[in-house]
Coordinates of C-alpha atoms in Angstrom, one line a residue:
Chain A
M1 CA 68.3 -23.7 39.5
T2 CA 64.9 -25.3 39.1
S3 CA 65.3 -27.4 42.3
L4 CA 66.4 -24.4 44.4
S5 CA 63.4 -22.3 43.3
Y6 CA 61.2 -25.3 43.9
I7 CA 62.4 -25.7 47.4
F8 CA 61.8 -22.0 48.3
K9 CA 58.5 -22.1 46.5
E10 CA 57.5 -25.1 48.7
A11 CA 58.7 -23.4 51.9
F12 CA 56.7 -20.3 51.2
N13 CA 53.6 -22.2 49.9
N14 CA 53.6 -24.0 53.2
L15 CA 53.8 -20.8 55.2
G16 CA 50.7 -19.7 53.3
R17 CA 48.9 -23.0 53.3
N18 CA 48.9 -23.5 57.0
A19 CA 48.5 -19.8 57.8
L20 CA 46.9 -20.3 61.1
V21 CA 49.4 -22.8 62.5
V22 CA 52.2 -20.8 61.2
L23 CA 50.8 -17.6 62.8
G24 CA 50.6 -19.6 66.0
A25 CA 54.3 -20.6 65.8
I26 CA 55.4 -17.0 64.9
L27 CA 53.4 -15.6 67.8
A28 CA 54.9 -18.3 70.1
V29 CA 58.4 -17.4 69.0
F30 CA 57.5 -13.7 69.3
I31 CA 56.3 -14.1 72.9
S32 CA 59.1 -16.3 74.0
L33 CA 61.8 -14.2 72.4
T34 CA 60.1 -11.0 73.7
L35 CA 60.3 -12.3 77.2
T36 CA 63.8 -13.6 76.6
F37 CA 65.0 -10.4 75.2
G38 CA 63.1 -8.3 77.7
T39 CA 64.7 -10.4 80.4
L40 CA 68.1 -9.7 78.9
V41 CA 67.4 -6.0 78.7
F42 CA 66.0 -5.8 82.2
G43 CA 69.0 -7.7 83.5
E44 CA 71.2 -5.1 81.8
V45 CA 69.2 -2.3 83.5
V46 CA 69.9 -4.0 86.8
R47 CA 73.5 -4.5 86.0
V48 CA 74.0 -0.9 84.8
N49 CA 72.3 0.4 87.9
T50 CA 74.1 -1.7 90.4
L51 CA 77.3 -0.7 88.7
Q52 CA 76.3 2.9 89.2
W53 CA 75.6 2.3 92.9
A54 CA 78.9 0.3 93.2
K55 CA 80.8 3.5 92.3
D56 CA 79.7 4.8 95.6
V57 CA 81.1 1.9 97.5
R58 CA 84.0 3.0 99.6
V59 CA 86.3 1.4 102.1
I60 CA 87.5 4.0 104.6
A61 CA 90.9 3.4 106.3
F62 CA 91.4 5.8 109.2
L63 CA 95.1 6.6 109.7
Q64 CA 97.1 6.8 112.9
D65 CA 97.6 10.4 114.0
D66 CA 101.4 10.1 114.1
M67 CA 101.9 9.5 110.3
T68 CA 104.3 11.9 108.5
P69 CA 103.1 13.3 105.2
E70 CA 105.8 11.2 103.4
A71 CA 104.6 8.0 105.1
T72 CA 101.0 8.9 104.2
A73 CA 101.8 9.5 100.6
E74 CA 103.8 6.3 100.5
L75 CA 100.8 4.4 102.0
Q76 CA 98.4 5.9 99.5
N77 CA 100.7 4.9 96.6
E78 CA 101.0 1.4 98.0
V79 CA 97.2 0.9 98.4
A80 CA 96.6 2.4 94.9
S81 CA 98.9 -0.2 93.5
W82 CA 96.8 -3.1 94.8
P83 CA 95.0 -4.9 91.9
Q84 CA 91.6 -4.8 93.6
V85 CA 91.8 -1.0 94.0
A86 CA 90.4 1.4 91.5
D87 CA 91.1 4.7 93.2
V88 CA 92.4 6.0 96.5
S89 CA 91.9 9.5 97.7
Y90 CA 93.4 11.1 100.9
V91 CA 91.2 13.0 103.2
S92 CA 93.3 15.1 105.7
K93 CA 92.3 16.0 109.2
P94 CA 91.1 19.6 108.2
E95 CA 89.1 18.1 105.3
A96 CA 87.5 15.5 107.6
F97 CA 86.6 18.3 109.9
E98 CA 85.0 20.3 107.1
E99 CA 83.0 17.2 106.0
A100 CA 81.8 16.7 109.5
V101 CA 80.7 20.3 109.9
I102 CA 78.6 20.0 106.7
M103 CA 77.2 16.6 107.7
F104 CA 76.2 17.7 111.2
S105 CA 75.2 21.3 110.3
S106 CA 71.8 20.8 112.0
N107 CA 73.2 19.2 115.1
E108 CA 74.2 22.0 117.6
A109 CA 75.7 19.7 120.2
M110 CA 77.8 17.8 117.7
L111 CA 79.0 21.0 116.1
R112 CA 80.1 22.4 119.4
T113 CA 82.1 19.2 120.2
L114 CA 83.7 19.5 116.8
E115 CA 84.6 23.2 117.3
E116 CA 86.2 22.4 120.6
S117 CA 88.6 19.9 119.2
P118 CA 89.1 20.2 115.5
D119 CA 91.8 17.5 115.6
L120 CA 89.4 14.9 116.9
L121 CA 88.6 13.3 113.5
P122 CA 91.5 11.3 112.0
A123 CA 92.8 11.6 108.5
S124 CA 91.7 8.8 106.2
L125 CA 92.2 7.0 102.9
R126 CA 89.0 6.6 100.9
V127 CA 89.5 3.4 98.8
Q128 CA 87.2 2.5 95.8
P129 CA 87.3 -1.1 94.8
V130 CA 87.4 -2.2 91.1
D131 CA 84.7 -4.7 91.9
P132 CA 82.5 -4.1 94.9
E133 CA 82.6 -7.8 95.7
D134 CA 86.3 -7.4 96.5
Y135 CA 85.7 -4.9 99.4
E136 CA 86.2 -7.6 102.0
R137 CA 89.7 -8.5 100.8
I138 CA 90.6 -4.8 100.7
V139 CA 89.3 -4.4 104.3
I140 CA 91.4 -7.4 105.5
R141 CA 94.5 -6.2 103.7
L142 CA 94.1 -2.6 105.0
E143 CA 93.7 -3.9 108.6
S144 CA 97.1 -5.5 108.5
T145 CA 98.8 -2.5 106.9
P146 CA 101.0 -0.5 109.3
G147 CA 99.8 3.1 109.8
V148 CA 96.1 2.2 109.4
H149 CA 94.3 2.6 112.7
Q150 CA 90.8 1.3 111.8
V151 CA 88.9 0.2 108.7
E152 CA 85.2 0.9 108.0
S153 CA 82.9 -0.2 105.2
A154 CA 79.2 -0.5 104.5
G155 CA 79.7 -4.3 104.4
D156 CA 76.1 -5.5 104.9
A157 CA 74.7 -3.0 102.4
I158 CA 77.3 -4.1 99.8
D159 CA 76.6 -7.8 100.4
A160 CA 72.8 -7.3 100.1
M161 CA 73.2 -5.4 96.8
I162 CA 75.5 -8.0 95.3
A163 CA 73.2 -10.8 96.4
L164 CA 70.2 -9.0 94.8
R165 CA 72.1 -8.4 91.6
D166 CA 73.3 -12.0 91.3
G167 CA 70.0 -13.4 92.3
L168 CA 68.1 -11.3 89.7
Q169 CA 70.6 -12.2 87.0
I170 CA 70.4 -16.0 87.7
M171 CA 66.6 -15.7 87.7
F172 CA 66.7 -13.8 84.4
W173 CA 68.9 -16.3 82.8
L174 CA 66.9 -19.3 83.9
L175 CA 63.8 -17.6 82.6
A176 CA 65.5 -16.8 79.3
V177 CA 66.6 -20.4 78.9
A178 CA 63.2 -21.8 79.7
L179 CA 61.5 -19.5 77.2
G180 CA 64.1 -20.3 74.6
V181 CA 63.4 -24.0 75.0
A182 CA 59.6 -23.3 74.7
A183 CA 60.2 -21.4 71.5
V184 CA 62.1 -24.4 70.1
A185 CA 59.4 -26.8 71.2
L186 CA 56.7 -24.7 69.6
I187 CA 58.5 -24.5 66.3
A188 CA 59.1 -28.2 66.4
N189 CA 55.4 -28.7 66.9
T190 CA 54.5 -26.4 64.0
I191 CA 56.8 -28.2 61.6
H192 CA 55.5 -31.5 62.9
M193 CA 52.0 -30.4 61.8
A194 CA 53.3 -29.1 58.5
I195 CA 54.9 -32.5 57.9
Y196 CA 51.7 -34.3 58.9
A197 CA 49.7 -32.1 56.5
R198 CA 52.1 -33.0 53.7
R199 CA 52.7 -36.6 54.5
E200 CA 51.1 -37.9 51.3
E201 CA 53.3 -35.6 49.3
I202 CA 56.4 -36.7 51.2
E203 CA 55.6 -40.3 50.8
I204 CA 55.4 -39.9 47.1
M205 CA 58.6 -37.8 47.0
R206 CA 60.4 -40.6 48.8
L207 CA 58.8 -43.1 46.5
V208 CA 60.0 -41.4 43.3
G209 CA 63.5 -40.8 44.7
A210 CA 63.6 -37.2 45.9
S211 CA 66.8 -36.8 47.8
N212 CA 66.7 -36.3 51.6
W213 CA 67.8 -32.7 51.5
F214 CA 65.2 -32.0 48.8
V215 CA 62.4 -33.4 51.1
R216 CA 63.8 -31.7 54.3
T217 CA 65.1 -28.3 53.2
P218 CA 61.6 -26.7 52.7
F219 CA 60.8 -27.6 56.3
L220 CA 64.1 -26.3 57.6
I221 CA 63.6 -23.0 55.7
E222 CA 60.0 -22.8 57.0
G223 CA 61.3 -23.2 60.6
A224 CA 64.0 -20.7 60.1
M225 CA 61.6 -18.2 58.6
E226 CA 59.2 -18.6 61.6
G227 CA 62.1 -18.1 64.0
L228 CA 63.4 -15.1 62.1
I229 CA 60.0 -13.4 61.9
G230 CA 59.2 -14.1 65.5
G231 CA 62.6 -12.9 66.6
A232 CA 62.3 -9.7 64.5
L233 CA 59.0 -8.9 66.0
A234 CA 60.4 -9.5 69.5
V235 CA 63.4 -7.2 69.0
T236 CA 61.2 -4.5 67.5
F237 CA 58.7 -4.8 70.4
I238 CA 61.4 -4.5 73.1
V239 CA 63.2 -1.6 71.4
V240 CA 60.0 0.4 71.1
A241 CA 58.9 -0.6 74.7
Q242 CA 62.3 0.4 76.1
Q243 CA 62.2 3.8 74.3
L244 CA 58.7 4.4 75.6
A245 CA 59.7 3.5 79.1
V246 CA 62.7 5.9 79.0
D247 CA 60.5 8.7 77.6
R248 CA 57.5 8.3 79.8
L249 CA 59.2 7.5 83.1
S250 CA 61.4 10.5 83.2
D251 CA 60.3 11.4 86.7
L252 CA 61.9 8.3 88.3
P253 CA 64.4 8.9 91.1
D254 CA 67.7 9.6 89.5
W255 CA 69.4 6.6 91.1
I256 CA 67.4 4.5 88.7
N257 CA 68.5 4.6 85.1
L258 CA 66.5 2.9 82.3
A259 CA 68.6 4.1 79.4
I260 CA 70.8 1.4 77.9
Q261 CA 73.7 1.6 75.5
N262 CA 72.5 1.3 71.9
D263 CA 75.4 -1.0 71.5
F264 CA 73.9 -3.5 73.9
I265 CA 70.5 -3.4 72.2
L266 CA 72.1 -3.9 68.8
R267 CA 74.3 -6.8 69.9
R268 CA 71.8 -8.6 72.0
G269 CA 69.1 -7.9 69.4
A270 CA 71.2 -9.6 66.7
L271 CA 71.8 -12.4 69.1
V272 CA 68.0 -12.8 69.6
L273 CA 67.4 -12.8 65.9
L274 CA 70.1 -15.4 65.4
F275 CA 68.6 -17.4 68.2
G276 CA 65.2 -17.2 66.5
V277 CA 66.7 -18.7 63.3
V278 CA 68.7 -21.3 65.2
A279 CA 65.6 -22.2 67.3
G280 CA 63.6 -22.6 64.0
L281 CA 66.3 -24.8 62.5
V282 CA 66.6 -26.9 65.7
G283 CA 62.9 -27.1 66.0
S284 CA 62.3 -28.3 62.5
S285 CA 65.3 -30.7 62.6
L286 CA 63.9 -32.2 65.8
S287 CA 60.6 -32.8 64.3
L288 CA 62.1 -34.1 61.0
A289 CA 64.2 -36.5 63.1
V290 CA 61.3 -38.0 64.9
H291 CA 58.8 -38.1 62.0
R292 CA 58.1 -41.5 60.8
T293 CA 57.3 -40.5 57.3
L294 CA 60.8 -39.3 56.8
R295 CA 62.7 -42.2 58.2
S296 CA 64.5 -44.4 55.7
Chain B
M1 CA 68.4 -56.7 37.0
I2 CA 67.0 -58.0 40.3
K3 CA 68.7 -60.8 42.2
L4 CA 67.7 -62.4 45.5
E5 CA 70.1 -65.0 47.0
N6 CA 68.8 -67.0 49.9
V7 CA 66.8 -63.9 51.1
T8 CA 65.0 -64.2 54.4
K9 CA 63.0 -61.4 55.9
V10 CA 61.9 -61.5 59.5
Y11 CA 59.9 -58.5 60.8
P12 CA 60.4 -57.1 64.2
G13 CA 58.1 -59.2 66.4
G14 CA 59.3 -62.4 64.7
T15 CA 57.0 -62.7 61.7
V16 CA 58.8 -64.5 59.0
A17 CA 57.6 -62.9 55.7
V18 CA 60.1 -64.4 53.3
K19 CA 62.1 -67.6 53.8
D20 CA 65.2 -68.4 51.9
A21 CA 64.1 -67.0 48.6
T22 CA 66.4 -67.1 45.6
L23 CA 65.2 -65.4 42.5
D24 CA 67.0 -63.9 39.4
I25 CA 65.1 -61.5 37.2
A26 CA 66.7 -60.5 34.0
K27 CA 66.5 -57.1 32.3
G28 CA 63.3 -56.7 30.3
E29 CA 61.4 -59.6 32.0
F30 CA 57.8 -59.4 33.0
V31 CA 57.3 -61.3 36.3
F32 CA 54.1 -62.0 38.2
L33 CA 54.4 -62.6 41.9
V34 CA 51.4 -64.7 43.0
G35 CA 50.3 -66.3 46.2
A36 CA 47.8 -66.0 49.0
S37 CA 47.6 -62.9 51.2
G38 CA 50.5 -62.9 53.6
S39 CA 52.6 -65.2 51.4
G40 CA 55.4 -62.5 51.1
K41 CA 54.7 -60.9 47.8
S42 CA 54.5 -57.4 49.1
T43 CA 57.6 -57.9 51.3
I44 CA 59.5 -58.9 48.2
I45 CA 58.2 -55.8 46.4
R46 CA 59.2 -53.6 49.4
M47 CA 62.7 -55.1 49.5
I48 CA 63.2 -54.4 45.8
M49 CA 62.1 -50.8 46.5
R50 CA 64.7 -50.9 49.2
E51 CA 62.0 -49.9 51.7
E52 CA 62.9 -53.0 53.7
L53 CA 66.2 -54.8 54.0
P54 CA 66.7 -58.6 54.0
T55 CA 67.3 -60.0 57.4
N56 CA 69.6 -62.6 55.8
G57 CA 70.8 -63.3 52.3
D58 CA 71.9 -60.9 49.5
L59 CA 69.8 -58.6 47.3
W60 CA 71.0 -56.8 44.2
I61 CA 68.8 -54.2 42.6
A62 CA 69.8 -52.6 39.2
G63 CA 73.4 -53.7 39.8
K64 CA 73.6 -52.3 43.3
H65 CA 74.1 -54.5 46.3
A66 CA 71.1 -53.4 48.3
N67 CA 72.4 -54.8 51.6
E68 CA 75.4 -52.4 51.5
L69 CA 73.7 -49.4 50.0
P70 CA 73.9 -46.5 52.4
S71 CA 70.5 -45.0 53.2
W72 CA 71.4 -41.6 51.7
K73 CA 71.9 -43.3 48.3
V74 CA 68.5 -44.9 48.4
P75 CA 66.7 -41.9 46.7
Y76 CA 69.1 -42.2 43.8
L77 CA 68.3 -46.0 43.5
R78 CA 64.6 -45.2 43.6
R79 CA 65.0 -43.0 40.5
S80 CA 65.6 -46.1 38.5
I81 CA 62.5 -47.8 40.1
G82 CA 58.9 -46.9 39.3
T83 CA 56.2 -48.0 41.7
V84 CA 52.5 -48.5 41.3
F85 CA 50.1 -49.4 44.2
Q86 CA 46.6 -50.7 44.7
D87 CA 45.6 -47.3 46.1
F88 CA 47.1 -45.1 43.4
K89 CA 48.7 -42.6 45.8
L90 CA 47.8 -39.6 43.7
L91 CA 48.0 -36.1 45.2
P92 CA 44.3 -34.9 45.4
T93 CA 45.1 -31.2 45.0
K94 CA 47.3 -31.6 41.9
T95 CA 46.0 -32.1 38.3
V96 CA 46.8 -35.2 36.3
Y97 CA 49.6 -33.2 34.6
E98 CA 51.0 -31.9 37.9
N99 CA 50.9 -35.4 39.5
V100 CA 53.0 -36.8 36.8
A101 CA 55.3 -33.7 36.6
F102 CA 55.8 -34.0 40.4
A103 CA 57.9 -37.1 40.1
M104 CA 60.3 -35.1 37.8
E105 CA 60.2 -31.8 39.7
V106 CA 61.2 -33.4 43.0
T107 CA 64.1 -35.3 41.3
A108 CA 65.3 -32.0 40.0
K109 CA 64.6 -32.5 36.3
H110 CA 64.9 -29.4 34.1
R111 CA 61.7 -27.6 33.3
S112 CA 62.1 -28.1 29.6
V113 CA 62.6 -31.9 30.1
I114 CA 59.4 -32.0 32.2
R115 CA 57.4 -30.0 29.6
N116 CA 58.6 -32.5 27.0
Q117 CA 58.2 -35.8 28.8
V118 CA 54.9 -35.4 30.7
P119 CA 52.7 -35.0 27.6
Q120 CA 54.5 -38.0 26.0
V121 CA 53.8 -40.3 29.0
L122 CA 50.2 -39.0 29.3
K123 CA 49.8 -40.0 25.7
L124 CA 51.3 -43.4 26.4
V125 CA 48.7 -44.1 29.1
G126 CA 45.9 -42.5 27.0
L127 CA 45.2 -39.5 29.2
S128 CA 46.2 -36.6 27.0
D129 CA 42.7 -35.2 27.1
M130 CA 42.5 -35.3 30.9
A131 CA 45.8 -33.5 31.8
D132 CA 43.9 -30.7 33.6
R133 CA 41.6 -32.9 35.6
L134 CA 41.9 -33.5 39.3
P135 CA 42.1 -37.1 40.5
R136 CA 38.6 -37.0 42.0
Q137 CA 37.2 -36.3 38.6
L138 CA 38.7 -39.5 37.2
S139 CA 37.5 -43.1 37.4
G140 CA 39.6 -45.7 39.3
G141 CA 41.1 -47.0 36.1
E142 CA 42.1 -43.5 34.9
Q143 CA 43.6 -42.7 38.3
Q144 CA 45.7 -45.8 38.1
R145 CA 46.8 -44.9 34.6
V146 CA 48.0 -41.5 36.1
A147 CA 49.9 -43.5 38.7
V148 CA 51.5 -45.6 36.0
A149 CA 52.4 -42.5 34.1
R150 CA 54.1 -41.1 37.1
A151 CA 56.0 -44.3 37.8
F152 CA 57.2 -44.4 34.2
V153 CA 57.9 -40.7 33.5
N154 CA 61.5 -40.9 34.8
R155 CA 62.1 -43.9 32.5
P156 CA 62.9 -46.4 35.3
L157 CA 64.8 -49.6 34.7
I158 CA 62.4 -51.5 36.9
L159 CA 58.6 -51.0 37.4
L160 CA 57.2 -52.5 40.6
A161 CA 53.4 -52.9 40.8
D162 CA 51.8 -54.2 44.0
E163 CA 48.3 -55.3 43.2
P164 CA 47.8 -52.5 40.6
T165 CA 44.5 -53.9 39.6
G166 CA 43.3 -54.8 43.1
N167 CA 40.7 -51.9 43.2
L168 CA 39.6 -52.2 39.6
D169 CA 37.0 -54.2 37.7
P170 CA 38.3 -56.8 35.3
A171 CA 37.8 -54.8 32.1
T172 CA 39.6 -51.7 33.5
S173 CA 42.3 -54.0 34.7
V174 CA 42.9 -55.1 31.1
G175 CA 43.5 -51.5 30.2
I176 CA 46.2 -51.2 32.9
M177 CA 47.8 -54.4 31.9
R178 CA 48.0 -53.3 28.3
I179 CA 49.9 -50.2 29.5
L180 CA 52.2 -52.2 31.7
D181 CA 52.9 -54.6 28.8
R182 CA 53.7 -51.7 26.6
I183 CA 56.1 -50.3 29.2
N184 CA 57.7 -53.7 29.5
R185 CA 58.3 -53.8 25.7
T186 CA 60.4 -50.6 26.0
G187 CA 62.9 -52.8 27.9
T188 CA 61.7 -52.0 31.4
T189 CA 61.7 -54.9 33.8
V190 CA 58.2 -55.3 35.3
V191 CA 57.5 -57.1 38.6
M192 CA 53.9 -57.3 39.6
A193 CA 52.3 -58.8 42.7
T194 CA 48.7 -59.8 42.0
H195 CA 45.8 -61.9 43.0
D196 CA 44.2 -61.5 39.6
H197 CA 43.9 -65.0 38.1
A198 CA 42.5 -63.8 34.8
I199 CA 45.3 -61.4 34.1
V200 CA 48.0 -63.9 35.0
D201 CA 46.5 -66.6 32.9
A202 CA 45.9 -64.3 30.0
M203 CA 49.3 -62.7 29.9
Q204 CA 51.3 -65.9 29.9
R205 CA 54.4 -64.5 31.5
R206 CA 56.8 -65.7 34.1
V207 CA 55.0 -66.6 37.3
V208 CA 56.7 -66.8 40.7
E209 CA 54.4 -68.3 43.3
L210 CA 55.0 -67.8 47.0
D211 CA 53.6 -70.0 49.7
R212 CA 54.1 -68.8 53.3
G213 CA 57.3 -67.0 52.4
R214 CA 58.8 -69.7 50.3
I215 CA 59.1 -69.7 46.5
S216 CA 57.0 -72.7 45.6
R217 CA 56.9 -72.3 41.8
D218 CA 58.8 -70.4 39.2
E219 CA 57.6 -70.9 35.6
S220 CA 58.6 -69.0 32.6
R221 CA 55.2 -69.0 30.9
G222 CA 52.9 -69.8 33.8
I223 CA 49.3 -69.4 34.9
Y224 CA 48.0 -68.4 38.3
E225 CA 47.4 -71.8 39.8
T226 CA 48.5 -75.3 38.9
R227 CA 47.0 -77.4 41.7
Q228 CA 43.4 -76.6 41.2
T229 CA 41.7 -76.5 37.9
P230 CA 40.5 -72.9 37.3
V231 CA 36.8 -73.0 36.8
I232 CA 35.7 -69.5 36.1
E233 CA 38.9 -67.9 34.7
D234 CA 38.2 -68.9 31.1
S235 CA 34.8 -67.5 31.0
V236 CA 35.8 -64.2 32.7
A237 CA 38.8 -63.8 30.4
G238 CA 36.6 -64.5 27.4
E239 CA 34.0 -62.0 28.5
I240 CA 36.2 -59.0 29.2
P241 CA 36.7 -57.4 25.9
A242 CA 33.2 -58.2 24.6
T243 CA 30.8 -57.2 27.2
Q244 CA 32.3 -54.6 29.5
P245 CA 31.9 -51.1 28.2
E246 CA 35.1 -49.9 29.8
A247 CA 37.0 -52.5 27.9
E248 CA 36.2 -50.5 24.8
S249 CA 37.6 -47.4 26.3
A250 CA 40.7 -49.5 27.2
D251 CA 40.8 -50.4 23.5
E252 CA 40.7 -46.8 22.7
V253 CA 44.1 -46.2 24.3
P254 CA 45.8 -44.7 21.3
E255 CA 48.6 -46.4 19.5
V256 CA 51.7 -44.6 20.8
T257 CA 55.3 -44.6 19.9
V258 CA 57.2 -44.8 23.1
D259 CA 59.9 -42.2 23.1
E260 CA 63.0 -43.4 21.2
A261 CA 65.2 -41.9 23.9
V262 CA 64.5 -44.7 26.2
G263 CA 68.0 -46.0 26.7
G264 CA 68.0 -48.3 23.7
G265 CA 64.7 -49.9 24.5
P266 CA 62.9 -51.3 21.5
E267 CA 60.6 -48.8 19.8
E268 CA 57.2 -50.2 20.5
V269 CA 53.9 -49.7 18.7
L270 CA 50.8 -50.8 20.5
T271 CA 49.3 -53.7 18.7
Q272 CA 46.2 -55.7 19.4
D273 CA 48.3 -58.5 20.7
T274 CA 47.4 -57.9 24.3
G275 CA 43.8 -57.8 23.6
D276 CA 44.0 -61.1 21.7
E277 CA 45.9 -62.6 24.6
A278 CA 43.2 -61.5 27.0
K279 CA 40.7 -63.3 24.8
A280 CA 42.9 -66.4 24.4

């Protein structure tokens, strides 16, 4: 179609004509989306790592000494059936004794006490929650369960970790949203300038009866292109940067893990590209909507 | 073709530009809108372009009830209306050919139609030799002829001209009027707002005079002013073809057969009539 080729020709001509302004918009999108995507990736690193740490979260239920093996097995099955519980393991008195011997291997006095009365330490159930945030409910439920003598958990540490994770994630999302809005505004501004640069042409187009979509589509395509290019640069940049970080920082303590599932990168990367295009379309629509030359 | 019924236009802010105007312009007419600055001529032109809507009253343009035309349909109405302005409105970076072709490109005309029509219209306005020039390489009269060519290239039913000779000297104006007359003879309705006494008096066409927004006179073969005796018009009109060198170039506008394909419009050969009228 003549008109379709004309519209694309116009959109690309425009990208070339206002090279500097367009470059500015692409860079702006690139920077905003790099930060947005970087934020998402960093958020994922935090999430993966806290998930890793959360695996070590345990609630320990010390059992009464007079429990029969049958009652103990029954209790273990019951706790395992709770929806908040991922896994339950039984630590018998002898196992508890062995653990303690290893733990206090450098403490002569403690070792001697242990040797004197190997029955001192109670048997226990080690309960791993599905979600570390649920530990408190598990604690409460265990406390009111017959056969349980006492319940222990690293409550404060878990709370602090959860607060840190949630806080970081909220911060990242706010940052991502703010930067996304900035990208839209910058594209809107670029298109605004492109419309201004072509106002005479647009006036004549409207005068001779060019349809609205014919006048507007080149600007929409231009905005979408700027968003797409900026987004592609941002995704490339973050993927390369993340790879470099994983390769170079291999001597980090092993409780920090920078590697992220490729799946996540692909899916979020596609999302960032899509967002770039949408930001471009929204930005150009905004400036088309406010521009006086285009009002009928 | 154009019908105003008790049309009033009040601009935001309260300025009454047109008051209770009733006007019926038939297909193929040539109408001058005259009157002082601010009398409402341009507002009527802008309403016929459907750039403004009447505040009150009804307006029909080319068979469409403009009051009820949704704004997305306005571009399609505009394709049957050509417009020429005092300031030409040419695109400085495009050549003469490209400026005229632009009106067809952006209304999605086929390339072969464009290649066929643009040279014809350039021939009609006498600019065949200047197709590759840029507007800044042309005189004012030539630029306005490009604008007329662009307005006519889509073969509109109506041609609106708002002070088309306002920036031109009298002799050059005659050249433009000759082209407008030729376009009118193809059956295109021409409505022209003007201050130019000499032209109105020479052309002897329908004159609609506006006085502070009201239609104060509507004569089928009128002159610019009835109340005061024109003093200088005769001498100016008489001088034009003889003394002004550009009048000769206007006379050189070649005799052109306007495309037969113009929706049944009469085939028109340029004659010396208009020149004689200017002398008369």
